[in-house]
GROMACS .gro file of C-alpha atoms in nm:
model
  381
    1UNK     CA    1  -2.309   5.769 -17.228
    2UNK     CA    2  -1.965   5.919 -17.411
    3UNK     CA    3  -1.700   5.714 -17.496
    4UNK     CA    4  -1.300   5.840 -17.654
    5UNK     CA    5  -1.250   5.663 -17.987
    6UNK     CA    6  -0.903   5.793 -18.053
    7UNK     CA    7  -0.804   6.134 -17.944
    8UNK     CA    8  -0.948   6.490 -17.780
    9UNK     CA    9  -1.017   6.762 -17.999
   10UNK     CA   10  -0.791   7.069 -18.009
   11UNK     CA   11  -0.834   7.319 -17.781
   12UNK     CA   12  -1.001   7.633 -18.003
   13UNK     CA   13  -0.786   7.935 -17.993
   14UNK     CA   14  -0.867   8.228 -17.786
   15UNK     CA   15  -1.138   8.434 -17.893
   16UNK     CA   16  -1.461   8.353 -17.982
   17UNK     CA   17  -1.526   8.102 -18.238
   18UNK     CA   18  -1.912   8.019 -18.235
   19UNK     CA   19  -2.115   7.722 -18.223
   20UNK     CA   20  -2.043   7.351 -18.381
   21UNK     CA   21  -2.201   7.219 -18.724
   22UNK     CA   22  -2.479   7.011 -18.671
   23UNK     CA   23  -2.473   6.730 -18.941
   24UNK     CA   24  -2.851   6.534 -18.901
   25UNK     CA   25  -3.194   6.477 -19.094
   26UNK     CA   26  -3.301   6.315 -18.751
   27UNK     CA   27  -3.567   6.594 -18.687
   28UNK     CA   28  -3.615   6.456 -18.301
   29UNK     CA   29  -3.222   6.403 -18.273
   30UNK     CA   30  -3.164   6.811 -18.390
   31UNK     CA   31  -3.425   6.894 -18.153
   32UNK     CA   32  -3.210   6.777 -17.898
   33UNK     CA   33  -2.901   6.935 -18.033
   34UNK     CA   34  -3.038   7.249 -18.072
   35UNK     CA   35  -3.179   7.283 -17.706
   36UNK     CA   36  -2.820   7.148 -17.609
   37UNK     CA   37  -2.631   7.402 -17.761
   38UNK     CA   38  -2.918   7.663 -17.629
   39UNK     CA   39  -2.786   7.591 -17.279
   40UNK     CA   40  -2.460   7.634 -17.416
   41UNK     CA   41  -2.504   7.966 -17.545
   42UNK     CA   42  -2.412   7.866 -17.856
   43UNK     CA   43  -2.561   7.890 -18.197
   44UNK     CA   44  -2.452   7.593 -18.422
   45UNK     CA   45  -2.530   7.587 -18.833
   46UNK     CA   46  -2.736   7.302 -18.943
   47UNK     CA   47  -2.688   7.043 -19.252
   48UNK     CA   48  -2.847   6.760 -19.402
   49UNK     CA   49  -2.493   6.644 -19.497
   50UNK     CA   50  -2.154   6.763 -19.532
   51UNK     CA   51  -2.155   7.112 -19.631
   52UNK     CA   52  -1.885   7.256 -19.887
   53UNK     CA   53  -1.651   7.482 -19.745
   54UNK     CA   54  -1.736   7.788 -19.971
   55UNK     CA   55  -2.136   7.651 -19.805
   56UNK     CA   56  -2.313   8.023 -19.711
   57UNK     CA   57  -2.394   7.928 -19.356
   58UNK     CA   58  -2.745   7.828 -19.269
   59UNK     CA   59  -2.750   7.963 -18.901
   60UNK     CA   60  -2.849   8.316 -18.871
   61UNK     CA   61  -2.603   8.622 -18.856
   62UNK     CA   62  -2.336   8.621 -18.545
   63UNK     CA   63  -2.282   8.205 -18.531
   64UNK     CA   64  -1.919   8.348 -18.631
   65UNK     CA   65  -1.755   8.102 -18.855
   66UNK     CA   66  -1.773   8.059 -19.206
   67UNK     CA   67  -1.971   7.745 -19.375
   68UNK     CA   68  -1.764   7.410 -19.451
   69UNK     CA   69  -1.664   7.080 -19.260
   70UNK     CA   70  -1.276   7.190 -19.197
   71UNK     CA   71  -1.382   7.535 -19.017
   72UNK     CA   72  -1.601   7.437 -18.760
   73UNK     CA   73  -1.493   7.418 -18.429
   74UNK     CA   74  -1.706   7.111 -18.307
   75UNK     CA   75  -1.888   6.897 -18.574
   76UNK     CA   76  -2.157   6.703 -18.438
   77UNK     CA   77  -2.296   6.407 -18.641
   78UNK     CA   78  -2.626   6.255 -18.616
   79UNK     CA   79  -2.579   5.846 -18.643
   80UNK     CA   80  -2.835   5.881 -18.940
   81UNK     CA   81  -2.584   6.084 -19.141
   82UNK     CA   82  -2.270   5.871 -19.051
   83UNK     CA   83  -2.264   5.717 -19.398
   84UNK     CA   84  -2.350   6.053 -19.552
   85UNK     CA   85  -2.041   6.180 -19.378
   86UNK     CA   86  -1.796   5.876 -19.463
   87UNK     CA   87  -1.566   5.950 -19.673
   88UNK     CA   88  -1.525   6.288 -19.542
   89UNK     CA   89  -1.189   6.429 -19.497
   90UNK     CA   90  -1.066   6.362 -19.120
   91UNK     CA   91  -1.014   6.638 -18.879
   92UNK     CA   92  -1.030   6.637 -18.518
   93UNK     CA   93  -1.332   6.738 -18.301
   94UNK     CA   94  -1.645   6.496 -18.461
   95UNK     CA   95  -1.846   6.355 -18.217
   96UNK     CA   96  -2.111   6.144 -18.364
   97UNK     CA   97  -2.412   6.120 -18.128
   98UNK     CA   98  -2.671   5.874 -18.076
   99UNK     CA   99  -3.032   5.845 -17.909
  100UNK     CA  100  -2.949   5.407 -17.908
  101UNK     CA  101  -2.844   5.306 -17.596
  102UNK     CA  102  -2.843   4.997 -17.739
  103UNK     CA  103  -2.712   4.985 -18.077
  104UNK     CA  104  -2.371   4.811 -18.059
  105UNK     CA  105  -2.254   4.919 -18.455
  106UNK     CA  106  -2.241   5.279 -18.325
  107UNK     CA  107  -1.873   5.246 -18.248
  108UNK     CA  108  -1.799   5.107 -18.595
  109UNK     CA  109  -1.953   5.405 -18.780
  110UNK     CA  110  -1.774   5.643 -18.489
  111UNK     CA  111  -1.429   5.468 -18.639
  112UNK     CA  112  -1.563   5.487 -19.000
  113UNK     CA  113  -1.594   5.917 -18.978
  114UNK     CA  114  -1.309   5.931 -18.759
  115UNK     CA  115  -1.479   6.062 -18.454
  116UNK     CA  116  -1.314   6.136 -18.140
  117UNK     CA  117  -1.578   6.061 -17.970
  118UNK     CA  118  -1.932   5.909 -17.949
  119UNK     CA  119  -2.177   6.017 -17.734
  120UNK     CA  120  -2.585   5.860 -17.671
  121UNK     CA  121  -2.820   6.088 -17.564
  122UNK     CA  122  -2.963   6.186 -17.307
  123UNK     CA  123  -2.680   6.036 -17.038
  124UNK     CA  124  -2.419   6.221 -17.271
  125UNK     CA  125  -2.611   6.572 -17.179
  126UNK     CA  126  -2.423   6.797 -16.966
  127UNK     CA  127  -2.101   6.644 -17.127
  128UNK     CA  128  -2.133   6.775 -17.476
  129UNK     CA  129  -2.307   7.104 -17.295
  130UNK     CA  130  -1.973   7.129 -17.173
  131UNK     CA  131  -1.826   7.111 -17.488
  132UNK     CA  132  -2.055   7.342 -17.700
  133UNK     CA  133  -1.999   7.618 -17.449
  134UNK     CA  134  -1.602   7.555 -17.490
  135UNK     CA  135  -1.583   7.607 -17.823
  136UNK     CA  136  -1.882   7.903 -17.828
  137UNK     CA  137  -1.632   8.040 -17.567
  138UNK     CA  138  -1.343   8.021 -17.772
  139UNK     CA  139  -1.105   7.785 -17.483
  140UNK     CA  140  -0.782   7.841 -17.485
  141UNK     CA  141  -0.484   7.853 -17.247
  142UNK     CA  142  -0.674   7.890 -16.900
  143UNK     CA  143  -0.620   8.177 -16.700
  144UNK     CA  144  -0.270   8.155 -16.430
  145UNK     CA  145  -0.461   8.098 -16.096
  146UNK     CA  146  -0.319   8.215 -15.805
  147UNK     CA  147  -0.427   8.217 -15.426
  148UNK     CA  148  -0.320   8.400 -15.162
  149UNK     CA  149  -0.347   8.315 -14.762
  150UNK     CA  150  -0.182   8.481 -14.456
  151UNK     CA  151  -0.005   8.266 -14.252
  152UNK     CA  152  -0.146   8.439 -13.976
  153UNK     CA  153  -0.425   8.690 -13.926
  154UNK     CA  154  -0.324   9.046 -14.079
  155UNK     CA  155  -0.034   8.890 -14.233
  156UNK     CA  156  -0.116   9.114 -14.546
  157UNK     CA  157  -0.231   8.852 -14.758
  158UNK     CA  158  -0.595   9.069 -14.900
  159UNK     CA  159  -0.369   9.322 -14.935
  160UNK     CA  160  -0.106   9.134 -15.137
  161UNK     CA  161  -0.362   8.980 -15.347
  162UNK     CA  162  -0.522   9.322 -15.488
  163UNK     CA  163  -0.205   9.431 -15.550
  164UNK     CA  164  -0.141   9.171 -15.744
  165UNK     CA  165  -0.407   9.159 -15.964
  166UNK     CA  166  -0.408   9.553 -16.035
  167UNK     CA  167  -0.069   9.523 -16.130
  168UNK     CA  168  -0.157   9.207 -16.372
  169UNK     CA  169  -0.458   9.451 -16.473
  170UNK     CA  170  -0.211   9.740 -16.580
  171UNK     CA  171   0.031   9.532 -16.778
  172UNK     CA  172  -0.250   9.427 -16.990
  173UNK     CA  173  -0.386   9.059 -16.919
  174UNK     CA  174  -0.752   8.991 -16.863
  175UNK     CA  175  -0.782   9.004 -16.457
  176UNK     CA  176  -1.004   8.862 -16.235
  177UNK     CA  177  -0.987   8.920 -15.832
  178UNK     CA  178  -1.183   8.675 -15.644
  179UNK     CA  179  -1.261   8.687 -15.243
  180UNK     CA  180  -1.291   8.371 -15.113
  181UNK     CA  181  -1.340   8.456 -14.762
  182UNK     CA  182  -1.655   8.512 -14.672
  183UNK     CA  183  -1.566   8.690 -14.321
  184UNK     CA  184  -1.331   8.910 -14.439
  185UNK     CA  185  -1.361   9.273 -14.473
  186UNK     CA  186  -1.500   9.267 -14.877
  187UNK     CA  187  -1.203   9.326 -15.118
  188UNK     CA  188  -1.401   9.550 -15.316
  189UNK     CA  189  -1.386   9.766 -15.027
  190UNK     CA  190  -1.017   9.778 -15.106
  191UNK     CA  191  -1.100   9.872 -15.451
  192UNK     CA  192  -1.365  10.157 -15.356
  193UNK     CA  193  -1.610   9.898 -15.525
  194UNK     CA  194  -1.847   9.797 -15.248
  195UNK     CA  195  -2.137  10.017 -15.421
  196UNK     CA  196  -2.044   9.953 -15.731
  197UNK     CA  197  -2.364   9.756 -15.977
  198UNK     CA  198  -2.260   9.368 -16.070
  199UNK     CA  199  -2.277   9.018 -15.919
  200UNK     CA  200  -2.111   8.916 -15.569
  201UNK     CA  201  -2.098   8.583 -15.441
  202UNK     CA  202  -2.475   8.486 -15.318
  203UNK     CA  203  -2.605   8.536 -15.694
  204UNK     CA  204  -2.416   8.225 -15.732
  205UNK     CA  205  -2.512   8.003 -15.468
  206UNK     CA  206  -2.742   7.802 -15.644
  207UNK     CA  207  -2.550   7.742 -15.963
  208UNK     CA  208  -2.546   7.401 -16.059
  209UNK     CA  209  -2.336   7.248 -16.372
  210UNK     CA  210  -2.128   7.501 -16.613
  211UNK     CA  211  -2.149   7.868 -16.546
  212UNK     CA  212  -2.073   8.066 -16.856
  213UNK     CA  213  -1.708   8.225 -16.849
  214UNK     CA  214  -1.813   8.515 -17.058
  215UNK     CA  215  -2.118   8.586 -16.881
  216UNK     CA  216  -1.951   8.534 -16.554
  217UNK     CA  217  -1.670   8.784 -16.651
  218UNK     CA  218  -1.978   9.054 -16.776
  219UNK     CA  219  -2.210   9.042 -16.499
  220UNK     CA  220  -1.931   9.110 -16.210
  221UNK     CA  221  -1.818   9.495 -16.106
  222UNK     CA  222  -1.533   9.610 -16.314
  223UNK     CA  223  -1.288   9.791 -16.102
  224UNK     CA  224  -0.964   9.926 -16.201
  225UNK     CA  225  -0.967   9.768 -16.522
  226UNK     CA  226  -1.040   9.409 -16.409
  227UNK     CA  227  -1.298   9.245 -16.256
  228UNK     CA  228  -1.389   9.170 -15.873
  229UNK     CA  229  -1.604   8.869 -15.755
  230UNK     CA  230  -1.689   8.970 -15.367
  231UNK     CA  231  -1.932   8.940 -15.101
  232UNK     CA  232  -2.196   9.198 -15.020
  233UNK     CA  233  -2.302   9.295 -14.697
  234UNK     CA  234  -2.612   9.118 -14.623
  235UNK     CA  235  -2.659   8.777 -14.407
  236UNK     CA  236  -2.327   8.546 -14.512
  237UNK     CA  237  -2.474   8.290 -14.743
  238UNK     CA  238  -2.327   7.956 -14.817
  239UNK     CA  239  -2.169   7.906 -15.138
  240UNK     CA  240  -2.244   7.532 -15.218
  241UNK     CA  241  -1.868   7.320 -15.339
  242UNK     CA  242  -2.016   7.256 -15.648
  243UNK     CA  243  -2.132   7.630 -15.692
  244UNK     CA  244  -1.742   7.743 -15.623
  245UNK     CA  245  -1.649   7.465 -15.853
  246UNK     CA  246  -1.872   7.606 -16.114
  247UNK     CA  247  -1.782   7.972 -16.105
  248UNK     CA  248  -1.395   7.948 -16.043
  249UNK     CA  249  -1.385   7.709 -16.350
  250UNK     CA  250  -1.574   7.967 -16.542
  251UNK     CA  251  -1.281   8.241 -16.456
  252UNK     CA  252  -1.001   7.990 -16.561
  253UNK     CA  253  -1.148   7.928 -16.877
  254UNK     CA  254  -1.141   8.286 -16.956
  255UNK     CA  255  -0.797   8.329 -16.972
  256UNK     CA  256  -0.522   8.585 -16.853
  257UNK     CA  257  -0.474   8.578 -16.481
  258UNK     CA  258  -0.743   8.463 -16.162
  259UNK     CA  259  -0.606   8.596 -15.839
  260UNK     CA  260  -0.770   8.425 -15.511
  261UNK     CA  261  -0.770   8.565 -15.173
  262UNK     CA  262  -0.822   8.283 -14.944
  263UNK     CA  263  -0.954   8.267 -14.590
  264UNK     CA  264  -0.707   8.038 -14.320
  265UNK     CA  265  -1.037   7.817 -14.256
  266UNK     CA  266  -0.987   7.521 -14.568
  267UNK     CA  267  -1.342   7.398 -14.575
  268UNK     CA  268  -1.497   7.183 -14.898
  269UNK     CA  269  -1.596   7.548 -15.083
  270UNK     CA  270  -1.241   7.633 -14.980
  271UNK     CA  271  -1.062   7.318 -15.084
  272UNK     CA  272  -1.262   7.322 -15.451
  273UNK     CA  273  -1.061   7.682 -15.518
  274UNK     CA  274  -0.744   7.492 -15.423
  275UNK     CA  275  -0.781   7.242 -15.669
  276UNK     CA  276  -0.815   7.469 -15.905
  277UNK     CA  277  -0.514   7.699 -15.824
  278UNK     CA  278  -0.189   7.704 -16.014
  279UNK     CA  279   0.008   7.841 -15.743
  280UNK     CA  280  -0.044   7.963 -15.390
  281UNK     CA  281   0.119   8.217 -15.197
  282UNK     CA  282   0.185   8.213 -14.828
  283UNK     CA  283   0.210   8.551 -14.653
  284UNK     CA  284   0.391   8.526 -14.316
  285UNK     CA  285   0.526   8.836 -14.111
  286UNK     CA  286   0.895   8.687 -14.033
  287UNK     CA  287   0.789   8.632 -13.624
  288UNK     CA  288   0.865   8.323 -13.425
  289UNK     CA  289   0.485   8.254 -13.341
  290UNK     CA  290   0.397   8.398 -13.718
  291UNK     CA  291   0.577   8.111 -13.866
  292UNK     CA  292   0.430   7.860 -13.612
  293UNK     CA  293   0.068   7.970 -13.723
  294UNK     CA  294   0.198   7.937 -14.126
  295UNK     CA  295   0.340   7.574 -14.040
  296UNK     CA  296  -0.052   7.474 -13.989
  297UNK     CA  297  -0.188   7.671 -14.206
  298UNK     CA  298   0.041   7.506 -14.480
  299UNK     CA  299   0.004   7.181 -14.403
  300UNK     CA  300  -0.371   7.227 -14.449
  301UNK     CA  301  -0.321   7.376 -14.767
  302UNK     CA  302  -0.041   7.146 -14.855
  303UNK     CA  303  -0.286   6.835 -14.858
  304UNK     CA  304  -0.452   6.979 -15.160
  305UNK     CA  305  -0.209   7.243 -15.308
  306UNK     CA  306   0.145   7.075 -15.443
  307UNK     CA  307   0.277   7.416 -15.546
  308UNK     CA  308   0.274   7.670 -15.237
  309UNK     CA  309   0.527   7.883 -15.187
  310UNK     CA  310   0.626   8.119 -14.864
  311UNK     CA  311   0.632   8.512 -14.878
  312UNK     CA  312   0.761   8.662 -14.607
  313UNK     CA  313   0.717   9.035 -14.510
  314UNK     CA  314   0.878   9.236 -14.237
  315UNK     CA  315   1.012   9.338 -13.994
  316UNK     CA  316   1.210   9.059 -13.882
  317UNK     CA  317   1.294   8.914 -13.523
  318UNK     CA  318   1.613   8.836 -13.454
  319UNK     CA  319   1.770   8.549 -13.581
  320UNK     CA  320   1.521   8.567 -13.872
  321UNK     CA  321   1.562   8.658 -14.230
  322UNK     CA  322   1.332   8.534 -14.554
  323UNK     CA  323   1.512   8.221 -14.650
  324UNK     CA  324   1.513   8.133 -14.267
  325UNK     CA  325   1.159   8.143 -14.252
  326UNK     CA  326   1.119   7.952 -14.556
  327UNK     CA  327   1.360   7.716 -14.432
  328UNK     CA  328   1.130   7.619 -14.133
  329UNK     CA  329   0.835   7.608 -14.305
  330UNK     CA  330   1.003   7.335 -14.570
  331UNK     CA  331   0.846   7.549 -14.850
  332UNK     CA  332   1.033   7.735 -15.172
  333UNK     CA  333   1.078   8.131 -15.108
  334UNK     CA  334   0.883   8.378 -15.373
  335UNK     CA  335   1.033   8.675 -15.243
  336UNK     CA  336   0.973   8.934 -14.939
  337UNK     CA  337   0.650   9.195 -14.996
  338UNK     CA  338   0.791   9.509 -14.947
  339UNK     CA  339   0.681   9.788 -14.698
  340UNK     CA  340   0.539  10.073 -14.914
  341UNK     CA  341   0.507  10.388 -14.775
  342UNK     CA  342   0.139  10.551 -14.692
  343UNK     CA  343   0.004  10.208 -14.841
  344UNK     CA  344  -0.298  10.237 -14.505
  345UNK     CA  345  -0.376  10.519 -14.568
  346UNK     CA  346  -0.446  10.452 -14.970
  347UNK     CA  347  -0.631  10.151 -14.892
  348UNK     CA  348  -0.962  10.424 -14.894
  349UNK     CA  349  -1.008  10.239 -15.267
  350UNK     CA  350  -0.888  10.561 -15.473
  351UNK     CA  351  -0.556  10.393 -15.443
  352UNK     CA  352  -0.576  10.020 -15.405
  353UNK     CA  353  -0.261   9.855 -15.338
  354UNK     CA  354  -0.032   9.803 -15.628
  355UNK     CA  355  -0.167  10.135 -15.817
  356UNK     CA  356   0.170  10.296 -15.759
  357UNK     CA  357   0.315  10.132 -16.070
  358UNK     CA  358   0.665  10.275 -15.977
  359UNK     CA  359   0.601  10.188 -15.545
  360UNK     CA  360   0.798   9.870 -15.440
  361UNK     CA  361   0.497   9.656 -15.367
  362UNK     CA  362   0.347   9.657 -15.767
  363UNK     CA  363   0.766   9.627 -15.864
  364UNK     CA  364   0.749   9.278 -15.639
  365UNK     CA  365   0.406   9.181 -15.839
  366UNK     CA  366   0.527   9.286 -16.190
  367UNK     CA  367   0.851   9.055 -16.102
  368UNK     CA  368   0.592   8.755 -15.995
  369UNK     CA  369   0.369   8.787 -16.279
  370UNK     CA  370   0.698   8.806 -16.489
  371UNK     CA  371   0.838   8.488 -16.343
  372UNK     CA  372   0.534   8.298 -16.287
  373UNK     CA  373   0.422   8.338 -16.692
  374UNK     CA  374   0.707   8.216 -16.783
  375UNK     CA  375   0.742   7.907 -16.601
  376UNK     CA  376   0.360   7.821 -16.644
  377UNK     CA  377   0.373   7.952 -16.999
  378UNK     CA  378   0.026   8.124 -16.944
  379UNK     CA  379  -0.040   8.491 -16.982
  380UNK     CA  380  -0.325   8.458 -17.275
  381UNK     CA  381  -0.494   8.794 -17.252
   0.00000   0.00000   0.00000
């Protein structure tokens, strides 16, 4: 059981700030913790009561904040030590924490230490998991999450997406490329990747609950300066919802930008990426019966994604320009994809697309990332 007394903590600052400060004598109750913020990946420091700030920490080398009760990014309370604790300057991000399902006064003493929150053991479990591996994380501004889909098949949209995430690479920011379509043709082929040691997809399959973001981030192939969650090429496995859940939360949390290739077919593995997506990109070649594809695909899309926008590439049929094709699809325009010369024959992975930092195609990305940062206000590296 967890339950909000007033407000939610603050979200830590980017970077790593180590595990919370364990405030108990309860030796079964620290047990608990402990293994907790194990799972976590966290390693907390330990008092019988409220340490001083110039405290020498009692948690071995690494847990990477100094001793006191105002520097800690989580503070977790036993209920023995609440009235040790009142008294205690306030600050955000106390949780006191319980193993009394049924002991009523626990909210009192919550309101007493000013906790935000107050949390029994064990239904409170994966919740405060959660938030141990936030703060061991360091949680900040999540990562700008975009998608991309063809309205159409070879609309360009695998393509489009690599391109935009080595050009988010190059200008500095944390990047992450995902493939989300299991049938495609492997976007670390693209990259000149598909050999290359790290996790694809399958390793993931049976994740269940939080997946670490840092570990996440470490174990996939690095690629042209950012990182490249594909598929390999054995039997297609099926990536449970809550599995894509899991891992694409894991990217966000990491900051900097998440790009998302997406396949046409929204299933439930699909739809959990969508939910999570900041903004989604439509690629349709300006065609009559190009646009008449998009119009489905985007009202698939459209029952989960608010914020989709078209992108049209040419050439055009007659009668059709970008804003036309926009205008038919009842969607806002992000801008045409350019034609880039030799771009097929660099797509042999020594030159993914968008590597030409001075070609038109990374010029259109370096304008979207600009734009799109500024309106989301993301961009945390």
């Amino acid at each position: 059981m967890t339950g909000t007394i007033t407000h939610d903590p603050p979200h830590a600052a980017g970077g790593r700030q180590g595990g919370p400060l364990i405030v108990t004598e309860d030796t079964e109750l620290l047990d608990d913790l402990l293994r907790l913020c194990a799972a976590a990946g966290a390693t907390p420091e330990v008092h019988h009561s409220v340490p001083a700030v110039s405290a020498a920490p009692a948690s071995p080398p690494g847990a990477g904040w100094p001793g006191g009760w105002e520097a800690a990014p989580l503070v977790l309370v036993g209920d023995d030590a609440a009235r040790r604790v009142r008294g205690t300057a306030r600050r955000r991000g106390v949780v006191l924490v319980s193993r009394d399902q049924d002991d009523p006064g626990v909210w009192q003493r919550a309101v007493e230490i000013g906790a935000d929150h107050v949390l029994v053991l064990p239904d409170g479990e994966q919740w405060l998991v959660d938030r141990i591996a936030d703060v061991a994380e360091g949680v900040g501004r999540p990562a700008l999450t975009v998608g991309v889909i063809g309205g159409r098949g070879g609309a360009g949209a695998s393509t489009l997406a690599c391109a935009l995430a080595v050009t988010s690479a190059r200008e500095g920011l944390r990047s992450l490329l995902v493939d989300a379509d299991p049938l495609g043709g492997g976007l670390d082929v693209l990259l000149g990747g598909e050999t290359a040691e790290g996790l694809r997809w399958p390793a993931f399959a049976a994740s269940r609950g939080r997946v670490g973001g840092g570990a996440l981030e470490e174990s996939l192939p690095e690629l042209h300066s950012l990182r490249v969650l594909s598929w390999d090429r054995g039997d297609c496995v099926a990536v449970p919802p809550p599995a894509v859940r899991a891992v694409l939360a894991a990217a966000r949390r990491r900051g900097g930008t998440v790009v998302v290739d997406l396949p046409r077919r929204i299933d439930d593995g699909v739809a959990e990426v969508l939910a999570q997506l900041d903004v989604g990109l439509l690629v349709v070649p300006a065609e009559l019966r190009a646009v008449a594809a998009a119009g489905r695909v985007a009202a698939a899309v459209g029952m989960v994604l608010r914020d989709l926008r078209v992108v049209t590439r040419g050439p055009y049929d007659s009668g059709l320009d970008d804003r036309e094709v926009a205008r038919l699809l009842g969607l806002p325009l992000a801008g045409e994809v350019p034609v880039e010369s030799g771009l097929l024959r660099a797509t042999d992975g020594k030159r993914p697309p968008g590597a030409s930092a001075r070609g038109p195609l990374a010029r259109f990305c370096r304008e979207f990332w600009d734009r799109a940062l500024v309106e989301t206000g993301g961009g945390a590296a």
